[in-house]
XYZ file of C-alpha atoms in Angstrom:
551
model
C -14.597 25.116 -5.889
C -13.749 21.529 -6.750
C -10.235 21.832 -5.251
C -11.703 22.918 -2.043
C -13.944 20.368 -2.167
C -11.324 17.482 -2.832
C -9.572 19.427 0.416
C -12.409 19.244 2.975
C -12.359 15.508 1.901
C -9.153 15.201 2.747
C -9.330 17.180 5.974
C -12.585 14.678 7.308
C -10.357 11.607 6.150
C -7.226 13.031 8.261
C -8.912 14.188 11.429
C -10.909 10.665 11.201
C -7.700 8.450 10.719
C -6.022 10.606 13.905
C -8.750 10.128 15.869
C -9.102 6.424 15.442
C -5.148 5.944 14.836
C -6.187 3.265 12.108
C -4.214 2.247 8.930
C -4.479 0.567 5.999
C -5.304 -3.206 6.133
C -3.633 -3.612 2.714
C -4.534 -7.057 0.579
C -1.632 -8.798 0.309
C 0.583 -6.883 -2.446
C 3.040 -7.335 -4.652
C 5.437 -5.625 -2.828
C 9.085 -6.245 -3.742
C 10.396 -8.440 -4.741
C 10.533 -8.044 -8.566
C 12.902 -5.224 -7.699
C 16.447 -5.393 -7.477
C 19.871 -3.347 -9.221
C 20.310 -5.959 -12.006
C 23.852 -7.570 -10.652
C 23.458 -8.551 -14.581
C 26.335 -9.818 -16.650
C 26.168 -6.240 -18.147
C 25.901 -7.811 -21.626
C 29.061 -9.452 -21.367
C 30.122 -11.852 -18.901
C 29.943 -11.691 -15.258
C 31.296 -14.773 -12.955
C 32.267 -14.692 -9.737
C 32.733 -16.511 -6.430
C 30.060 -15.930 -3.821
C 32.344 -14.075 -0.468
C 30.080 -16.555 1.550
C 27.355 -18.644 1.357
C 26.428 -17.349 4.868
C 24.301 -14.350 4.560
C 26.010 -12.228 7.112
C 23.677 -9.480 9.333
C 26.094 -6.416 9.992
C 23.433 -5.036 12.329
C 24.005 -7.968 14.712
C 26.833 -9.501 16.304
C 26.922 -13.365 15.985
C 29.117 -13.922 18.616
C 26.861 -12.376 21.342
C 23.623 -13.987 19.887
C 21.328 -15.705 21.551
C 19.608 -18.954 20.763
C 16.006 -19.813 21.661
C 13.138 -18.419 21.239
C 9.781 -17.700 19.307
C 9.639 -14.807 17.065
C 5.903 -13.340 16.313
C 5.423 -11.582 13.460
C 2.218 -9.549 12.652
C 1.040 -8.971 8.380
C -1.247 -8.340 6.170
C 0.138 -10.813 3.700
C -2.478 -13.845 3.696
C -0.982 -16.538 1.110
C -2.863 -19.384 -0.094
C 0.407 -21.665 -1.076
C 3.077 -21.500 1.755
C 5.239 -24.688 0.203
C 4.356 -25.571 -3.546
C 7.145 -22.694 -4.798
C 6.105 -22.348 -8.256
C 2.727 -21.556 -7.024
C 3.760 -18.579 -4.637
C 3.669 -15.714 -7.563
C 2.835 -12.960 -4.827
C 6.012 -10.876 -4.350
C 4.895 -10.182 -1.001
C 5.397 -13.578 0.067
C 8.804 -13.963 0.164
C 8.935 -13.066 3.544
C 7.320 -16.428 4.280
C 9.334 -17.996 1.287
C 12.370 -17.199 2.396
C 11.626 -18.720 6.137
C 11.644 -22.637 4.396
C 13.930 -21.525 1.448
C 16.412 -20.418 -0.110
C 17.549 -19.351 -4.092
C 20.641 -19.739 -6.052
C 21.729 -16.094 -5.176
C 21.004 -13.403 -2.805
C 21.670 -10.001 -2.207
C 24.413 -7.713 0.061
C 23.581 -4.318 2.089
C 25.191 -2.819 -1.521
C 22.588 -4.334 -3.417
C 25.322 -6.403 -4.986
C 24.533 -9.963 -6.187
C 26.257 -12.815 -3.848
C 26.069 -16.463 -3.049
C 23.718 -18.620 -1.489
C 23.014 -21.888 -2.542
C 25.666 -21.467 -5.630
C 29.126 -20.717 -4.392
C 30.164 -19.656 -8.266
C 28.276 -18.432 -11.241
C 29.084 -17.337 -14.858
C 27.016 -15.619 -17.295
C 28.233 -15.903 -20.864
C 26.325 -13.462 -23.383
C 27.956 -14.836 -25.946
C 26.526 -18.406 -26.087
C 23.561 -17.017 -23.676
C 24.082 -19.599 -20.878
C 24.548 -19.706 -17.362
C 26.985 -21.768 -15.115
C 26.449 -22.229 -11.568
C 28.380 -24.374 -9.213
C 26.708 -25.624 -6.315
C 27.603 -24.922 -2.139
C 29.083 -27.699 -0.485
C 27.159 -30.168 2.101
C 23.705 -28.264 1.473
C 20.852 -30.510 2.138
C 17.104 -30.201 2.053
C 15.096 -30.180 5.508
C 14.513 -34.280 4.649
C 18.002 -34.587 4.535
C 18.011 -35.703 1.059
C 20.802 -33.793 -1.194
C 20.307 -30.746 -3.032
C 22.596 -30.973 -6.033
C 22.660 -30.342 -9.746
C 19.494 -32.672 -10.689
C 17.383 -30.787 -7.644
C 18.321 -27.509 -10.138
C 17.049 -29.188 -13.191
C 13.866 -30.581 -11.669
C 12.957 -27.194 -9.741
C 13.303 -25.506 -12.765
C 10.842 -27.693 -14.789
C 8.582 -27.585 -12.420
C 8.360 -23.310 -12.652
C 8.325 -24.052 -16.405
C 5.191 -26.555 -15.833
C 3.703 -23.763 -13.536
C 3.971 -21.025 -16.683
C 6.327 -18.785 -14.287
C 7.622 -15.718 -16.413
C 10.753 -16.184 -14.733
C 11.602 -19.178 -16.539
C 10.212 -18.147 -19.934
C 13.611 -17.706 -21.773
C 15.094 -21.037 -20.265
C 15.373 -23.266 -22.986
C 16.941 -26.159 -21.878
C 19.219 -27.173 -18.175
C 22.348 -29.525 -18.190
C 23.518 -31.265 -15.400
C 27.448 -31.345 -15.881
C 27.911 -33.392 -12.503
C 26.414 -33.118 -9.260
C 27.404 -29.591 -8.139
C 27.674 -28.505 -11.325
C 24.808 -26.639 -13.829
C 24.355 -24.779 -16.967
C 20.975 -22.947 -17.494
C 20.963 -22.558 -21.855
C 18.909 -19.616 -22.781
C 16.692 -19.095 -25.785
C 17.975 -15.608 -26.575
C 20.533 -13.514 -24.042
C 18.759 -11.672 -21.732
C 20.203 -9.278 -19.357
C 17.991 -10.000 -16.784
C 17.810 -13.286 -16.954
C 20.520 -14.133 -14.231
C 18.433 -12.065 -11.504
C 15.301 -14.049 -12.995
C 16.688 -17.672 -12.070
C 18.896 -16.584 -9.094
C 16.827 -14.522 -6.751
C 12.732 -15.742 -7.728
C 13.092 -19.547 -7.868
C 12.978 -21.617 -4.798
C 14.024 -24.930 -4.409
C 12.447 -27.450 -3.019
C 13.300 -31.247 -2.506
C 12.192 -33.470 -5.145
C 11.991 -36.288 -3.130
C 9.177 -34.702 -0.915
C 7.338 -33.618 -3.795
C 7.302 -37.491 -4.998
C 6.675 -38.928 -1.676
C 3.948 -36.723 -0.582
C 2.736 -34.795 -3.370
C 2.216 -31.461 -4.435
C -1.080 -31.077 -2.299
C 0.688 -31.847 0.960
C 3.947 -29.250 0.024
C 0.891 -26.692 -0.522
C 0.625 -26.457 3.277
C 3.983 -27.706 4.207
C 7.535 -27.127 3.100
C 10.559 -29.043 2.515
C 13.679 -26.755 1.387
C 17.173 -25.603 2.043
C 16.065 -23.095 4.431
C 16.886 -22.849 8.054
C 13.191 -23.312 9.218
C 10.316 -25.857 8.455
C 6.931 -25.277 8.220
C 4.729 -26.453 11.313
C 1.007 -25.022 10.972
C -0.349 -23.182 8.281
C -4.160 -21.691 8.484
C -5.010 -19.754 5.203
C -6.097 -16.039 6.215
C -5.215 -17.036 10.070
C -1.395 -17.897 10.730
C 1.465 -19.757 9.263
C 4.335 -20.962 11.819
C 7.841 -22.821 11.294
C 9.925 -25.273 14.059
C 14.019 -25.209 13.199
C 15.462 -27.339 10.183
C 17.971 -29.441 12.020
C 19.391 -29.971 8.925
C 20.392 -26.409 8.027
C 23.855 -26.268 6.309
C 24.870 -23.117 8.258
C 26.760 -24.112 11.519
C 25.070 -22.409 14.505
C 21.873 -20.940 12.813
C 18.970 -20.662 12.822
C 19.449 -19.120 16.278
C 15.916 -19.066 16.851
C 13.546 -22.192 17.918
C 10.823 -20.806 15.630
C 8.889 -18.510 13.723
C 5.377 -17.328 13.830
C 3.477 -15.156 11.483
C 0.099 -13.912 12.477
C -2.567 -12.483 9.844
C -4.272 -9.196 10.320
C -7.003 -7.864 8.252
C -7.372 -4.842 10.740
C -4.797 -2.513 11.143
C -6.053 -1.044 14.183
C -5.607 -4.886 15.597
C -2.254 -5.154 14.382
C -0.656 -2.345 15.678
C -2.597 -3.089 19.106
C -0.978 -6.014 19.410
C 2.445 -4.813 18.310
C 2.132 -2.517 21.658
C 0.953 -5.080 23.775
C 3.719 -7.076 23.051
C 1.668 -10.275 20.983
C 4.190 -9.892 17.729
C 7.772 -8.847 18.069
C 7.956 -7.603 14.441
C 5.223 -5.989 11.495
C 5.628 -6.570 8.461
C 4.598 -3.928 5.112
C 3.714 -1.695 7.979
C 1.147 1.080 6.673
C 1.578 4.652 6.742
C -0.265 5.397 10.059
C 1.722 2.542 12.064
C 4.585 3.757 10.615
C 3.935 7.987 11.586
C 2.384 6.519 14.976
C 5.950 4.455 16.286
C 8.425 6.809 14.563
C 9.354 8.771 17.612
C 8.813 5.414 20.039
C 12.261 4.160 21.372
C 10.729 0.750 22.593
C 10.490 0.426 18.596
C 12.751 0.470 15.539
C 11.591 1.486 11.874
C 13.828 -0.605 9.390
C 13.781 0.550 5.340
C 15.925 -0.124 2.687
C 18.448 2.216 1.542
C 19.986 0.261 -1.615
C 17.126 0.317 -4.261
C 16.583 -3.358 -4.047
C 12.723 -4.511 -3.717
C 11.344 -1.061 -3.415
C 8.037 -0.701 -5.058
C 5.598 2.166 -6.089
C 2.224 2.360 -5.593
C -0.525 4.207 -7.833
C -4.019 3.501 -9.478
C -3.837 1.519 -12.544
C -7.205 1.021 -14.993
C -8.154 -2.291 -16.799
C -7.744 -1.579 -21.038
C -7.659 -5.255 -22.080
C -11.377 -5.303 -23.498
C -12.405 -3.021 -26.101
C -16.094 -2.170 -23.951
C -13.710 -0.737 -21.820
C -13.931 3.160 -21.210
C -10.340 2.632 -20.328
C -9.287 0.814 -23.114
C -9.076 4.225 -24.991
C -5.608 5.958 -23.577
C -7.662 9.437 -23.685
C -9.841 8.276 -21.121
C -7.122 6.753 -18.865
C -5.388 10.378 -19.206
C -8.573 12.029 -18.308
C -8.381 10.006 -15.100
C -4.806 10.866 -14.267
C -5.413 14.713 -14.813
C -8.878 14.354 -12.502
C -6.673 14.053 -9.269
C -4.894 16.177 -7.459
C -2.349 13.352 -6.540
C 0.360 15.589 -4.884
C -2.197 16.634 -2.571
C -3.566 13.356 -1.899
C -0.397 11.945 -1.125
C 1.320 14.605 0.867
C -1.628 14.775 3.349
C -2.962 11.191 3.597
C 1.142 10.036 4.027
C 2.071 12.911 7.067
C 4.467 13.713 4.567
C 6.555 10.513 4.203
C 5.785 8.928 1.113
C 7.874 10.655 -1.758
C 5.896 10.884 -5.128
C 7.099 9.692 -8.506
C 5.376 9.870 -11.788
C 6.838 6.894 -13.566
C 8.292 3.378 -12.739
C 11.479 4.599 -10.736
C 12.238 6.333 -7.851
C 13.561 9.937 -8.041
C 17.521 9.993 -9.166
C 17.638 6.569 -10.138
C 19.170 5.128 -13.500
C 16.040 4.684 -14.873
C 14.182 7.847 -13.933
C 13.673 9.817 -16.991
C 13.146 13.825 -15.808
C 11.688 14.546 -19.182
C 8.576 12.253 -18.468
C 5.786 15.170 -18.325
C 3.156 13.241 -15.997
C -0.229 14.567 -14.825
C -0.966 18.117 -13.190
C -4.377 18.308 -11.628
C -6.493 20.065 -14.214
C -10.147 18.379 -14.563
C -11.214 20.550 -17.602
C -8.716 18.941 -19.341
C -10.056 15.693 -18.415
C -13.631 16.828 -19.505
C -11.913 17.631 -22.934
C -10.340 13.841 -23.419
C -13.673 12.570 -21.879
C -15.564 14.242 -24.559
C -13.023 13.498 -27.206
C -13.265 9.974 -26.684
C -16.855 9.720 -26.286
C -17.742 9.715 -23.179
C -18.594 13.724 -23.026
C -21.802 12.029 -20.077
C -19.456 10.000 -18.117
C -19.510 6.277 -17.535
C -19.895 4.208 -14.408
C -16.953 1.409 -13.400
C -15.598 0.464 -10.060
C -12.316 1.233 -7.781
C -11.145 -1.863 -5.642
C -9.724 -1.298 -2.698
C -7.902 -3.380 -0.287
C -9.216 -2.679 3.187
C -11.658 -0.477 4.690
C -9.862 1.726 6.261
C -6.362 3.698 6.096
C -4.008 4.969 3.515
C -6.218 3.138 0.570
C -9.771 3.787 1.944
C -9.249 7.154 2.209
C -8.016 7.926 -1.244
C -9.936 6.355 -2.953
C -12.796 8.064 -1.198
C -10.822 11.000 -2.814
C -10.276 9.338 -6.110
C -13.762 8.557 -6.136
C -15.234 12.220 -5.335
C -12.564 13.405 -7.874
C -14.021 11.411 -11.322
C -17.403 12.146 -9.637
C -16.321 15.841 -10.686
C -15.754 15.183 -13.870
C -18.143 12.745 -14.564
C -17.030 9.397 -13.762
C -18.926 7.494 -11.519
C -16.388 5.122 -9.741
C -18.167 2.837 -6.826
C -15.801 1.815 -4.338
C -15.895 -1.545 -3.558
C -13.315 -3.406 -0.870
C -11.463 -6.758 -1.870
C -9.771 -9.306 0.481
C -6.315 -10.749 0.277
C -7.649 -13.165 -1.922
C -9.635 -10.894 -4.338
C -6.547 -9.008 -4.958
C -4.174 -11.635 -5.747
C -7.019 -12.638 -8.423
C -7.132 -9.247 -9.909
C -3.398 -9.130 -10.245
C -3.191 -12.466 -11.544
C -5.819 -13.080 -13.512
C -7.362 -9.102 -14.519
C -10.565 -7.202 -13.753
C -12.286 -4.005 -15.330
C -11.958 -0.390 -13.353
C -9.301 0.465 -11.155
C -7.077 -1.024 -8.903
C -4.030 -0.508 -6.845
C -0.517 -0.984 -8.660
C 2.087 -1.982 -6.325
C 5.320 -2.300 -8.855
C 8.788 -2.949 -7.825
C 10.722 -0.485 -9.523
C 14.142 -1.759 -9.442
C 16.257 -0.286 -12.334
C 16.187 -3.000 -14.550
C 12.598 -2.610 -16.184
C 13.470 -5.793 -19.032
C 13.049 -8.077 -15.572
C 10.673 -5.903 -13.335
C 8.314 -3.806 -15.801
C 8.242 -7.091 -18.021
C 6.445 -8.950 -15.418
C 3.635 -6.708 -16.057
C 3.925 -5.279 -19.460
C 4.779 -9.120 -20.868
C 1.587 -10.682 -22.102
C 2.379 -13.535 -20.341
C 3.350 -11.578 -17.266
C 3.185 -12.512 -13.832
C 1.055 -9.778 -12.255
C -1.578 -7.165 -13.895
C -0.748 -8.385 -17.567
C -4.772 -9.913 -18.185
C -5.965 -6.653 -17.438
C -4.091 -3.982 -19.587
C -2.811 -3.762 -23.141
C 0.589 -4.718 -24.768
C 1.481 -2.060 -27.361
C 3.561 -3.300 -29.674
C 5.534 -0.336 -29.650
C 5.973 -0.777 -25.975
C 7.013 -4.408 -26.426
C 9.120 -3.939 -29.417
C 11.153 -1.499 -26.746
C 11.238 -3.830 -23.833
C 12.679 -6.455 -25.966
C 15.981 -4.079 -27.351
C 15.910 -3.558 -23.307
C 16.552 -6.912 -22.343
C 19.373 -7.634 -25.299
C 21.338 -4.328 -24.589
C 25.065 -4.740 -24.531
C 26.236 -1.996 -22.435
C 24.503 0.308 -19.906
C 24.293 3.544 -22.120
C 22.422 1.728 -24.129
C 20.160 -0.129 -22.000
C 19.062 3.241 -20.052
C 18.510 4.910 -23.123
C 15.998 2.515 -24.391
C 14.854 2.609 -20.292
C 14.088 6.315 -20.915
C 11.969 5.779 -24.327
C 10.211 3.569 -22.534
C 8.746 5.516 -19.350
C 7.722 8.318 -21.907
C 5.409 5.812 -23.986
C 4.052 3.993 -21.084
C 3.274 7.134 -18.984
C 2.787 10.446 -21.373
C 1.630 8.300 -24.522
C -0.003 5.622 -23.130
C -0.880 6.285 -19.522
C -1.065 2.479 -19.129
C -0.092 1.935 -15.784
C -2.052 4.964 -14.819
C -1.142 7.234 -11.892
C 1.864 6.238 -9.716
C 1.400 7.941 -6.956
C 4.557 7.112 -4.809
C 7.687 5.318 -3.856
C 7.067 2.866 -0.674
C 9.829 1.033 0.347
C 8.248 -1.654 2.499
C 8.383 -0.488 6.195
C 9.227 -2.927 9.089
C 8.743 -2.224 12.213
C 10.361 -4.064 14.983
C 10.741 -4.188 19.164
C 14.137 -3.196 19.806
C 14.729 -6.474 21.499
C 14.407 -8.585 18.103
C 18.387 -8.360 16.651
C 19.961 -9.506 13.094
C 17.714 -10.612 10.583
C 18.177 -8.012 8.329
C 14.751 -6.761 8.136
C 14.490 -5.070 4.634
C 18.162 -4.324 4.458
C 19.068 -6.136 1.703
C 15.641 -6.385 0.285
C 12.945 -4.663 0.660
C 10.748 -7.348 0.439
C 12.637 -9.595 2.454
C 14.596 -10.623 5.887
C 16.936 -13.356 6.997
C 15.620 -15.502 9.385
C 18.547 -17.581 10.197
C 20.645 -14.570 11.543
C 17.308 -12.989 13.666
C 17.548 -13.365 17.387
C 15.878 -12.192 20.718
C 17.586 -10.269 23.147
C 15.710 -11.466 26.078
């Protein structure tokens, strides 16, 4: 009886989302970014000499590219920060980021680690440092140089800012101007990924002239476009950096991003030709334009910035119901996630039941998961006290789609076994606060699951991590694991401990609660809008010097 139940929800929730052809108006997420194959100096060393500091689109043709133009893109990503780099923690957000900006390295359609600002790099396990050497004739959008000491000073300034990324950089040298050595507390695998791909440089000569408030709403980087307007919640658009240090590019005049907090809006305008390109489309947009030739569906196919997305309780106070892993099992075994999923998705979200995607390094087949059985959950309710039930509240970002629905499911689901979860729906900014700064009940868990869990599951499971850390626990054993993880000296070993770990987390623990599938960051784009690798390299991600219009 309660499965059909938990179906006839499901049935009302489809027939209602065809009917209105609405999706998800997701809060902005942390969607990719924290997720790449570790290009890591496998314990060793690793240098090497970037192929080009040009990032390269294979889907486009630069010699038949066309200049001009404004392209319009549509989101549901609503930052607060849009220039102040240390500040922008939201993985999401690196689609704007990477508009004004640019990092030390960067990524190929392999998901192989090159160049962008460094033309060189060495990592030496062995006296845990890293070397970069510096592109040539680079220059900020002021015009001022970026060099060596620009390094040093953006690196103090994510230090300043508490950024996990920088948390095992002890101290920076400046050998000479294009030259710099990052000294490391301890070696750390992942700590080459950590200061190549998620820092941002900007130009310390803005930051002194004008100030940190004014580079909050503007933006003065490497990057090939400048910020022009920002809006919080509304829009954020660029003009061209004159000064870019690629010859040729940007090819476009500008970049605009429009904010949507209604999915039904955004895909409206996406047909009525407003925005040229969505971004994080949602499950609906996506089944709705699959079959459309005026549009193309972009995903990435090499692992790097995909993310999962499940249900993940608070445990960090002991008044918690949660806070006793019984009780966060009970919840995963009240669901009948595969059902959920299959019919809320049309089929094209692929589940997982750990922090990996199926067949990658890191999944671990022997992790047992959840089946749907609610007497079970009755039993660990009861065992851990709470035999009656308890009341607490499921967040949810938008009020309608993928999200809404489910947790309408979720939420009739504990209701069968006693747990009273009120739905309540948060705004961009309400979600970034949960996921920075914790909360008590449930919320969504968008984790990039790139194979390297020392750099990507540390940034929650850390207790100074970047996202979801306030609101969960830190076993020790869990920590204790994470930390042989990140000083492994060969692969074998590494993945090993990468196993052990997904069995405490999820069968032991259940501390990340349900993950409930592998999304890897949709785009969806007219078929007139060319280059920019649109989630090709990155999930999270395009390349907005190399994007053009075919008009």
């Amino acid at each position: 009886m309660r499965k059909k139940v938990v179906s006839v929800i499901l049935a009302t929730l489809m027939a209602a989302s065809l009917l209105a052809g609405c999706g998800s108006s997701e809060a902005a997420t942390e969607t990719a970014a924290e997720q790449e194959t570790s290009g890591e100096a496998g314990a060793v060393e690793e240098s090497a000499e970037a192929s080009s500091v040009v990032i390269d689109d294979a889907n486009a043709d630069a010699s038949g590219a066309k200049t001009g133009g404004v392209l319009k893109l549509g989101t549901a990503q609503s930052p607060s920060v849009v220039g102040y780099t240390p500040e922008i923690t939201n993985n999401s957000f690196i689609e704007y980021l990477r508009c004004a900006y640019e990092s030390l390295l960067y990524y190929d359609e392999d998901g192989n680690i090159i160049g962008q600002l460094a033309s060189e790099w060495e990592a030496d396990a062995e006296n845990a440092t890293l070397l970069f050497t510096l592109a040539d004739g680079v220059t900020f959008s002021d015009g001022t140089a970026f060099n060596a000491e620009a390094v040093k000073w953006n690196i103090e300034k994510y230090q300043e800012a508490g950024r996990s990324e920088v948390n095992n950089v002890d101290s920076v040298d400046v050998i000479d101007e294009k030259t710099v050595q990052i000294n490391l507390k301890e070696w750390n695998s992942s700590s080459l990924e950590l200061v190549g791909f998620f820092i941002y440089y900007m130009s310390p000569t803005a930051y002194e002239e004008q100030g940190v408030e004014w580079l909050r709403s503007n933006s003065c980087g490497t990057g090939p476009f400048v910020v022009s307007g920002f809006e919080q919640g509304v829009s954020v658009s660029y003009t061209k950096n004159e000064n870019y240090h690629v010859e040729g590019q940007p090819y476009l005049d500008g970049v605009e991003f429009t904010i949507y907090a209604d999915a039904t809006t955004l895909e409206n305008s996406l047909r009525a030709g407003e925005i040229d390109v969505v971004t994080y489309a949602d499950v609906d947009l996506w089944n709705n334009v699959q079959n459309d030739s005026n549009y193309t569906v972009d995903r990435n196919a090499n692992g790097q910035g995909v993310e999962s997305v499940g249900l993940i309780p608070s445990s960090a106070d002991e008044s918690d119901p949660f806070y006793d892993a019984r009780v966060r099992q009970a919840f995963c075994y009240a669901v009948d996630w595969d059902t959920l999923v299959s019919s809320l998705s049309y089929g094209l979200y692929e589940r997982t039941n750990q922090w990996a995607a199926p067949g990658s390094v890191t999944y671990n087949p022997n992790v047992v998961g959840y089946s749907y059985d609610p007497e079970k959950a009755k039993e660990l309710l009861a065992e851990a006290g709470y035999a009656d039930g308890f009341t607490t509240t499921l967040y949810v970002p938008g009020s309608t789609g993928f999200y809404a629905n489910a947790a309408a499911v979720v939420s009739a689901s504990l209701a069968e076994v006693g747990i009273t979860a009120n739905i309540e729906t948060v705004d961009a900014a309400k979600g970034n606060d949960i996921m920075s700064n914790g909360w008590t009940g449930l919320y969504w868990h968008f984790a990039s699951i790139g194979p390297d869990l020392g750099l990507y599951m540390g940034r929650h499971l850390d207790v100074d991590g970047a996202y979801y850390a306030k609101g969960i626990q830190h076993p020790d054993d869990c920590l204790d694991l994470l930390a042989q993880i990140r000083v492994a000296t060969n692969d074998e070993e590494k993945i090993a401990l990468e196993w052990e770990l997904q069995e405490k987390i999820y069968d032991e623990y259940a501390l990340f609660g349900e993950p409930l599938f592998v999304n890897s960051a949709v785009w969806i784009r007219s078929t007139d809008v060319k280059g920019g690798q649109f989630a090709v390299v990155h999930a999270a991600t395009w390349s907005p010097a190399t994007c053009w219009l075919d008009r």
